[in-house]
Amino acid sequence: MAPIKDETVDALRDLVSKLESRVEQLEAKLQSAGGEGSGRQPKAPTSSMRMILIGPPGAGKGTQAPRIKEKYSACHLATGDMLRSQVAKKTSLGREAKKIMDQGGLVSDEIMVDMIKNELDNNSECKFGFILDGFPRTVAQAERLDRMLQDKQQKLQHAVELQIDDGLLVSRITGRLIHPASGRSYHKIFNPPKESMKDDVTGEPLIQRSDDNAETLKKRLVTYHQQTTPVVNYYQKTGIWKPIDASQEPGQVWKSLLNVFQENKSSSTTATSSLLSKIGLRN
């Protein structure tokens, strides 16, 4: 095959540059389109979000998950809430789960993963991705989740662990306030609502959970660490695990999360640039 001339390489480089520029323009146009007209259309993200959020009670999952949901137009799947919803709606999965719970048993991994799959398939909020909160709790669950996503030709992008010293959680958890409908959380001292005991978004009343006390928390933390350490090890091996210092104030934790997401996007861009370099289209 004849060697490629310099002018041909330059032309190809110029074409690649124009294509990249055009893609950026289209992505920006797609994002802005969501805000036009009635203003009720959700923004379309430039990439999907598929992640799990790991952290002990009081680490800030309830504060950060809604922010991730809003920015990336992803659904927030808190498995405890999801299970209660399925039971309340009396779906086939909900009826099966209720029967097990009424007998004092634990809902099987298969049912939990089927519930997640049902949400991904039928919940319009999950169109652009999901944030899993409270699942998986075991390596077996993590493996079953991976298989389900593989069947959908998808895979997790992030397993983010919010890390915080157990001692700090006591002061956090005893002042925690919850908005039941959305899962948004506040704190009487560290992250208070704008108006006392009212949700910032809806104005609806906030509650303090009966199990948010020091004695119950210590028991929950023992169970949490026993369950979570093997799961963290599992995701460390897959390369998608990232730790974040959750003892920081919420705004700084949010910046740390964005850095993790941006780092993943930058890695993809670098890989594309490397491929172009290998075929001689980029210096």
mmCIF file of C-alpha atoms in Angstrom:
data_model
loop_
_atom_site.group_PDB
_atom_site.id
_atom_site.type_symbol
_atom_site.label_atom_id
_atom_site.label_comp_id
_atom_site.label_asym_id
_atom_site.label_seq_id
_atom_site.Cartn_x
_atom_site.Cartn_y
_atom_site.Cartn_z
ATOM 1 C CA MET A 1 0.000 0.000 0.000
ATOM 2 C CA ALA A 2 1.287 3.437 -0.940
ATOM 3 C CA PRO A 3 2.331 5.700 1.969
ATOM 4 C CA ILE A 4 -0.189 8.319 3.074
ATOM 5 C CA LYS A 5 0.828 11.793 1.985
ATOM 6 C CA ASP A 6 1.249 14.593 4.532
ATOM 7 C CA GLU A 7 -1.565 16.618 3.012
ATOM 8 C CA THR A 8 -3.900 13.610 3.355
ATOM 9 C CA VAL A 9 -3.025 13.229 7.036
ATOM 10 C CA ASP A 10 -3.572 16.968 7.585
ATOM 11 C CA ALA A 11 -6.949 16.758 5.861
ATOM 12 C CA LEU A 12 -7.962 13.794 8.039
ATOM 13 C CA ARG A 13 -6.858 15.599 11.195
ATOM 14 C CA ASP A 14 -8.908 18.607 10.159
ATOM 15 C CA LEU A 15 -11.925 16.384 9.516
ATOM 16 C CA VAL A 16 -11.601 14.730 12.939
ATOM 17 C CA SER A 17 -11.344 18.140 14.597
ATOM 18 C CA LYS A 18 -14.469 19.359 12.795
ATOM 19 C CA LEU A 19 -16.382 16.204 13.733
ATOM 20 C CA GLU A 20 -15.413 16.574 17.405
ATOM 21 C CA SER A 21 -16.489 20.218 17.329
ATOM 22 C CA ARG A 22 -19.796 19.286 15.729
ATOM 23 C CA VAL A 23 -20.467 16.604 18.346
ATOM 24 C CA GLU A 24 -19.874 19.165 21.113
ATOM 25 C CA GLN A 25 -22.271 21.595 19.427
ATOM 26 C CA LEU A 26 -24.976 18.932 19.110
ATOM 27 C CA GLU A 27 -24.527 17.890 22.751
ATOM 28 C CA ALA A 28 -24.856 21.511 23.891
ATOM 29 C CA LYS A 29 -27.941 21.955 21.698
ATOM 30 C CA LEU A 30 -29.479 18.774 23.132
ATOM 31 C CA GLN A 31 -28.924 20.000 26.683
ATOM 32 C CA SER A 32 -30.378 23.446 26.022
ATOM 33 C CA ALA A 33 -33.424 21.985 24.248
ATOM 34 C CA GLY A 34 -34.592 20.554 27.558
ATOM 35 C CA GLY A 35 -35.040 24.053 28.958
ATOM 36 C CA GLU A 36 -37.068 25.500 26.076
ATOM 37 C CA GLY A 37 -40.851 25.704 25.684
ATOM 38 C CA SER A 38 -42.786 24.916 28.818
ATOM 39 C CA GLY A 39 -39.644 24.388 30.870
ATOM 40 C CA ARG A 40 -40.983 21.029 32.029
ATOM 41 C CA GLN A 41 -38.811 18.926 29.732
ATOM 42 C CA PRO A 42 -35.859 17.307 31.520
ATOM 43 C CA LYS A 43 -32.379 18.033 30.327
ATOM 44 C CA ALA A 44 -30.818 15.270 28.270
ATOM 45 C CA PRO A 45 -27.356 14.465 29.624
ATOM 46 C CA THR A 46 -24.401 14.063 27.300
ATOM 47 C CA SER A 47 -23.702 10.627 28.779
ATOM 48 C CA SER A 48 -25.533 8.103 30.927
ATOM 49 C CA MET A 49 -24.878 7.570 34.630
ATOM 50 C CA ARG A 50 -24.762 4.068 36.095
ATOM 51 C CA MET A 51 -23.447 3.942 39.635
ATOM 52 C CA ILE A 52 -23.816 2.606 43.147
ATOM 53 C CA LEU A 53 -23.453 4.803 46.211
ATOM 54 C CA ILE A 54 -21.891 3.084 49.213
ATOM 55 C CA GLY A 55 -21.787 4.532 52.695
ATOM 56 C CA PRO A 56 -22.914 3.983 56.293
ATOM 57 C CA PRO A 57 -26.107 5.578 57.628
ATOM 58 C CA GLY A 58 -25.465 9.293 58.072
ATOM 59 C CA ALA A 59 -22.607 9.484 55.543
ATOM 60 C CA GLY A 60 -24.599 11.784 53.267
ATOM 61 C CA LYS A 61 -26.072 9.498 50.610
ATOM 62 C CA GLY A 62 -29.475 11.128 51.064
ATOM 63 C CA THR A 63 -27.923 14.550 50.516
ATOM 64 C CA GLN A 64 -25.780 13.725 47.479
ATOM 65 C CA ALA A 65 -27.990 11.254 45.573
ATOM 66 C CA PRO A 66 -30.695 13.856 44.707
ATOM 67 C CA ARG A 67 -27.992 16.219 43.404
ATOM 68 C CA ILE A 68 -26.549 13.481 41.176
ATOM 69 C CA LYS A 69 -30.077 12.617 40.044
ATOM 70 C CA GLU A 70 -30.802 16.213 39.060
ATOM 71 C CA LYS A 71 -27.512 16.875 37.274
ATOM 72 C CA TYR A 72 -27.412 13.633 35.278
ATOM 73 C CA SER A 73 -31.178 13.025 34.866
ATOM 74 C CA ALA A 74 -30.778 9.610 36.464
ATOM 75 C CA CYS A 75 -33.208 7.755 38.704
ATOM 76 C CA HIS A 76 -32.376 7.274 42.385
ATOM 77 C CA LEU A 77 -33.134 3.696 43.395
ATOM 78 C CA ALA A 78 -33.040 3.377 47.187
ATOM 79 C CA THR A 79 -33.801 -0.303 47.490
ATOM 80 C CA GLY A 80 -35.637 -0.007 50.817
ATOM 81 C CA ASP A 81 -38.015 2.588 49.364
ATOM 82 C CA MET A 82 -38.337 0.575 46.170
ATOM 83 C CA LEU A 83 -39.292 -2.562 48.086
ATOM 84 C CA ARG A 84 -41.921 -0.714 50.136
ATOM 85 C CA SER A 85 -43.321 0.823 46.939
ATOM 86 C CA GLN A 86 -43.642 -2.549 45.208
ATOM 87 C CA VAL A 87 -45.424 -3.999 48.249
ATOM 88 C CA ALA A 88 -47.765 -0.997 48.470
ATOM 89 C CA LYS A 89 -48.613 -1.239 44.747
ATOM 90 C CA LYS A 90 -49.255 -4.974 45.168
ATOM 91 C CA THR A 91 -47.207 -5.865 42.095
ATOM 92 C CA SER A 92 -46.336 -9.516 41.516
ATOM 93 C CA LEU A 93 -42.827 -8.897 42.878
ATOM 94 C CA GLY A 94 -44.283 -6.911 45.792
ATOM 95 C CA ARG A 95 -46.721 -9.688 46.710
ATOM 96 C CA GLU A 96 -43.929 -12.254 46.572
ATOM 97 C CA ALA A 97 -41.667 -10.088 48.735
ATOM 98 C CA LYS A 98 -44.452 -9.393 51.270
ATOM 99 C CA LYS A 99 -45.165 -13.099 51.647
ATOM 100 C CA ILE A 100 -41.509 -13.729 52.500
ATOM 101 C CA MET A 101 -41.294 -10.777 54.914
ATOM 102 C CA ASP A 102 -44.532 -11.746 56.662
ATOM 103 C CA GLN A 103 -42.949 -15.126 57.372
ATOM 104 C CA GLY A 104 -39.912 -13.408 58.879
ATOM 105 C CA GLY A 105 -37.628 -14.203 55.966
ATOM 106 C CA LEU A 106 -35.243 -12.078 53.907
ATOM 107 C CA VAL A 107 -36.204 -11.081 50.390
ATOM 108 C CA SER A 108 -34.047 -13.066 47.963
ATOM 109 C CA ASP A 109 -31.316 -11.540 45.801
ATOM 110 C CA GLU A 110 -33.262 -12.680 42.745
ATOM 111 C CA ILE A 111 -36.356 -10.681 43.738
ATOM 112 C CA MET A 112 -34.309 -7.574 44.567
ATOM 113 C CA VAL A 113 -32.455 -7.649 41.240
ATOM 114 C CA ASP A 114 -35.742 -8.269 39.411
ATOM 115 C CA MET A 115 -37.178 -5.182 41.117
ATOM 116 C CA ILE A 116 -34.193 -3.121 39.960
ATOM 117 C CA LYS A 117 -34.537 -4.503 36.441
ATOM 118 C CA ASN A 118 -38.238 -3.650 36.469
ATOM 119 C CA GLU A 119 -37.407 -0.048 37.376
ATOM 120 C CA LEU A 120 -34.735 0.212 34.671
ATOM 121 C CA ASP A 121 -37.140 -1.186 32.069
ATOM 122 C CA ASN A 122 -40.281 0.744 33.023
ATOM 123 C CA ASN A 123 -39.352 3.864 35.002
ATOM 124 C CA SER A 124 -38.948 6.790 32.596
ATOM 125 C CA GLU A 125 -36.641 8.509 35.088
ATOM 126 C CA CYS A 126 -34.116 5.696 34.520
ATOM 127 C CA LYS A 127 -33.803 6.459 30.784
ATOM 128 C CA PHE A 128 -30.461 8.215 31.235
ATOM 129 C CA GLY A 129 -29.086 6.060 34.043
ATOM 130 C CA PHE A 130 -29.450 5.186 37.714
ATOM 131 C CA ILE A 131 -27.999 5.647 41.182
ATOM 132 C CA LEU A 132 -28.296 2.527 43.334
ATOM 133 C CA ASP A 133 -28.464 3.225 47.074
ATOM 134 C CA GLY A 134 -28.504 0.366 49.588
ATOM 135 C CA PHE A 135 -27.691 -2.368 47.081
ATOM 136 C CA PRO A 136 -25.687 -4.521 46.635
ATOM 137 C CA ARG A 137 -24.921 -5.465 50.235
ATOM 138 C CA THR A 138 -23.106 -8.737 49.469
ATOM 139 C CA VAL A 139 -20.717 -10.016 46.812
ATOM 140 C CA ALA A 140 -23.389 -12.464 45.612
ATOM 141 C CA GLN A 141 -25.755 -9.532 45.046
ATOM 142 C CA ALA A 142 -23.016 -7.591 43.236
ATOM 143 C CA GLU A 143 -22.391 -10.534 40.915
ATOM 144 C CA ARG A 144 -26.118 -10.997 40.211
ATOM 145 C CA LEU A 145 -26.457 -7.262 39.502
ATOM 146 C CA ASP A 146 -23.534 -7.415 37.059
ATOM 147 C CA ARG A 147 -25.121 -10.343 35.228
ATOM 148 C CA MET A 148 -28.441 -8.526 34.932
ATOM 149 C CA LEU A 149 -26.739 -5.420 33.511
ATOM 150 C CA GLN A 150 -24.656 -7.569 31.169
ATOM 151 C CA ASP A 151 -27.869 -9.046 29.764
ATOM 152 C CA LYS A 152 -28.935 -5.450 29.056
ATOM 153 C CA GLN A 153 -25.513 -4.805 27.453
ATOM 154 C CA GLN A 154 -24.657 -2.330 30.191
ATOM 155 C CA LYS A 155 -22.164 -2.161 33.026
ATOM 156 C CA LEU A 156 -21.602 -0.096 36.142
ATOM 157 C CA GLN A 157 -19.409 2.972 35.718
ATOM 158 C CA HIS A 158 -18.855 3.995 39.335
ATOM 159 C CA ALA A 159 -18.892 2.452 42.794
ATOM 160 C CA VAL A 160 -18.401 5.461 45.058
ATOM 161 C CA GLU A 161 -17.843 4.918 48.772
ATOM 162 C CA LEU A 162 -18.566 7.803 51.156
ATOM 163 C CA GLN A 163 -16.070 7.209 53.945
ATOM 164 C CA ILE A 164 -16.401 8.700 57.431
ATOM 165 C CA ASP A 165 -15.204 7.820 60.921
ATOM 166 C CA ASP A 166 -17.848 6.000 62.976
ATOM 167 C CA GLY A 167 -17.439 8.477 65.840
ATOM 168 C CA LEU A 168 -18.477 11.409 63.657
ATOM 169 C CA LEU A 169 -21.627 9.621 62.561
ATOM 170 C CA VAL A 170 -23.195 9.712 66.025
ATOM 171 C CA SER A 171 -23.461 13.513 66.063
ATOM 172 C CA ARG A 172 -24.605 13.467 62.440
ATOM 173 C CA ILE A 173 -27.261 10.797 62.723
ATOM 174 C CA THR A 174 -28.931 12.077 65.896
ATOM 175 C CA GLY A 175 -29.677 15.396 64.186
ATOM 176 C CA ARG A 176 -30.787 13.982 60.842
ATOM 177 C CA LEU A 177 -34.095 15.079 59.291
ATOM 178 C CA ILE A 178 -35.764 13.240 56.393
ATOM 179 C CA HIS A 179 -38.287 14.211 53.718
ATOM 180 C CA PRO A 180 -40.120 10.850 53.378
ATOM 181 C CA ALA A 181 -41.485 11.306 49.842
ATOM 182 C CA SER A 182 -38.173 12.169 48.132
ATOM 183 C CA GLY A 183 -35.568 10.783 50.528
ATOM 184 C CA ARG A 184 -33.891 14.201 50.803
ATOM 185 C CA SER A 185 -32.040 14.528 54.086
ATOM 186 C CA TYR A 186 -31.038 17.480 56.222
ATOM 187 C CA HIS A 187 -29.311 18.008 59.550
ATOM 188 C CA LYS A 188 -30.385 20.289 62.375
ATOM 189 C CA ILE A 189 -26.847 21.707 62.686
ATOM 190 C CA PHE A 190 -24.699 20.759 59.678
ATOM 191 C CA ASN A 191 -27.239 21.053 56.839
ATOM 192 C CA PRO A 192 -30.439 22.668 58.161
ATOM 193 C CA PRO A 193 -33.488 23.281 55.944
ATOM 194 C CA LYS A 194 -34.240 26.891 54.981
ATOM 195 C CA GLU A 195 -37.380 26.770 57.117
ATOM 196 C CA SER A 196 -37.415 24.762 60.319
ATOM 197 C CA MET A 197 -38.683 21.179 59.851
ATOM 198 C CA LYS A 198 -39.825 21.820 56.253
ATOM 199 C CA ASP A 199 -38.458 20.438 52.981
ATOM 200 C CA ASP A 200 -36.722 23.135 50.873
ATOM 201 C CA VAL A 201 -38.330 21.950 47.622
ATOM 202 C CA THR A 202 -41.915 21.093 48.549
ATOM 203 C CA GLY A 203 -42.401 22.757 51.921
ATOM 204 C CA GLU A 204 -43.710 19.457 53.269
ATOM 205 C CA PRO A 205 -42.913 18.397 56.864
ATOM 206 C CA LEU A 206 -39.622 16.682 57.701
ATOM 207 C CA ILE A 207 -39.374 13.797 60.143
ATOM 208 C CA GLN A 208 -36.737 12.307 62.426
ATOM 209 C CA ARG A 209 -36.589 8.522 62.174
ATOM 210 C CA SER A 210 -37.140 6.594 65.389
ATOM 211 C CA ASP A 211 -33.996 4.511 64.806
ATOM 212 C CA ASP A 212 -31.765 7.589 64.429
ATOM 213 C CA ASN A 213 -30.204 7.295 67.878
ATOM 214 C CA ALA A 214 -26.688 6.466 69.089
ATOM 215 C CA GLU A 215 -27.425 2.973 70.423
ATOM 216 C CA THR A 216 -29.210 1.789 67.277
ATOM 217 C CA LEU A 217 -26.574 3.418 65.054
ATOM 218 C CA LYS A 218 -23.689 1.531 66.664
ATOM 219 C CA LYS A 219 -25.459 -1.791 66.011
ATOM 220 C CA ARG A 220 -26.194 -0.795 62.410
ATOM 221 C CA LEU A 221 -22.553 0.198 61.850
ATOM 222 C CA VAL A 222 -21.274 -3.201 63.001
ATOM 223 C CA THR A 223 -23.575 -4.893 60.468
ATOM 224 C CA TYR A 224 -22.698 -2.344 57.782
ATOM 225 C CA HIS A 225 -18.936 -2.930 58.032
ATOM 226 C CA GLN A 226 -19.347 -6.714 58.090
ATOM 227 C CA GLN A 227 -21.426 -6.587 54.902
ATOM 228 C CA THR A 228 -19.695 -3.788 53.029
ATOM 229 C CA THR A 229 -15.994 -4.652 53.283
ATOM 230 C CA PRO A 230 -16.259 -7.659 50.891
ATOM 231 C CA VAL A 231 -18.413 -5.596 48.466
ATOM 232 C CA VAL A 232 -15.842 -2.782 48.444
ATOM 233 C CA ASN A 233 -13.093 -5.335 47.777
ATOM 234 C CA TYR A 234 -15.156 -6.692 44.862
ATOM 235 C CA TYR A 235 -15.474 -3.289 43.201
ATOM 236 C CA GLN A 236 -11.843 -2.421 43.903
ATOM 237 C CA LYS A 237 -10.912 -5.404 41.755
ATOM 238 C CA THR A 238 -13.151 -4.217 38.915
ATOM 239 C CA GLY A 239 -11.454 -0.808 38.912
ATOM 240 C CA ILE A 240 -14.605 1.323 39.329
ATOM 241 C CA TRP A 241 -14.361 1.909 43.123
ATOM 242 C CA LYS A 242 -13.553 5.410 44.319
ATOM 243 C CA PRO A 243 -13.385 6.631 47.951
ATOM 244 C CA ILE A 244 -14.583 10.085 49.017
ATOM 245 C CA ASP A 245 -14.029 11.760 52.380
ATOM 246 C CA ALA A 246 -17.587 12.244 53.625
ATOM 247 C CA SER A 247 -16.493 14.142 56.744
ATOM 248 C CA GLN A 248 -16.220 17.262 54.575
ATOM 249 C CA GLU A 249 -19.086 19.721 54.362
ATOM 250 C CA PRO A 250 -21.726 18.699 51.771
ATOM 251 C CA GLY A 251 -20.601 21.207 49.136
ATOM 252 C CA GLN A 252 -17.051 19.863 49.169
ATOM 253 C CA VAL A 253 -18.286 16.264 49.006
ATOM 254 C CA TRP A 254 -20.284 17.259 45.914
ATOM 255 C CA LYS A 255 -17.153 18.723 44.288
ATOM 256 C CA SER A 256 -15.300 15.487 45.035
ATOM 257 C CA LEU A 257 -18.094 13.490 43.371
ATOM 258 C CA LEU A 258 -17.974 15.687 40.275
ATOM 259 C CA ASN A 259 -14.205 15.156 40.101
ATOM 260 C CA VAL A 260 -14.751 11.388 40.095
ATOM 261 C CA PHE A 261 -17.300 11.615 37.285
ATOM 262 C CA GLN A 262 -15.129 14.018 35.282
ATOM 263 C CA GLU A 263 -12.097 11.786 35.749
ATOM 264 C CA ASN A 264 -13.992 8.913 34.140
ATOM 265 C CA LYS A 265 -15.028 11.127 31.205
ATOM 266 C CA SER A 266 -11.445 12.363 30.788
ATOM 267 C CA SER A 267 -10.197 8.766 30.722
ATOM 268 C CA SER A 268 -12.575 8.009 27.832
ATOM 269 C CA THR A 269 -11.372 11.101 25.941
ATOM 270 C CA THR A 270 -7.747 10.100 26.512
ATOM 271 C CA ALA A 271 -8.437 6.610 25.181
ATOM 272 C CA THR A 272 -9.983 8.097 22.007
ATOM 273 C CA SER A 273 -7.020 10.435 21.552
ATOM 274 C CA SER A 274 -4.626 7.525 21.991
ATOM 275 C CA LEU A 275 -6.429 5.564 19.265
ATOM 276 C CA LEU A 276 -6.246 8.532 16.876
ATOM 277 C CA SER A 277 -2.534 8.849 17.635
ATOM 278 C CA LYS A 278 -1.938 5.217 16.829
ATOM 279 C CA ILE A 279 -3.446 5.594 13.375
ATOM 280 C CA GLY A 280 -1.521 8.809 12.788
ATOM 281 C CA LEU A 281 -4.416 11.280 12.992
ATOM 282 C CA ARG A 282 -3.247 13.122 16.109
ATOM 283 C CA ASN A 283 0.196 14.183 17.299
#
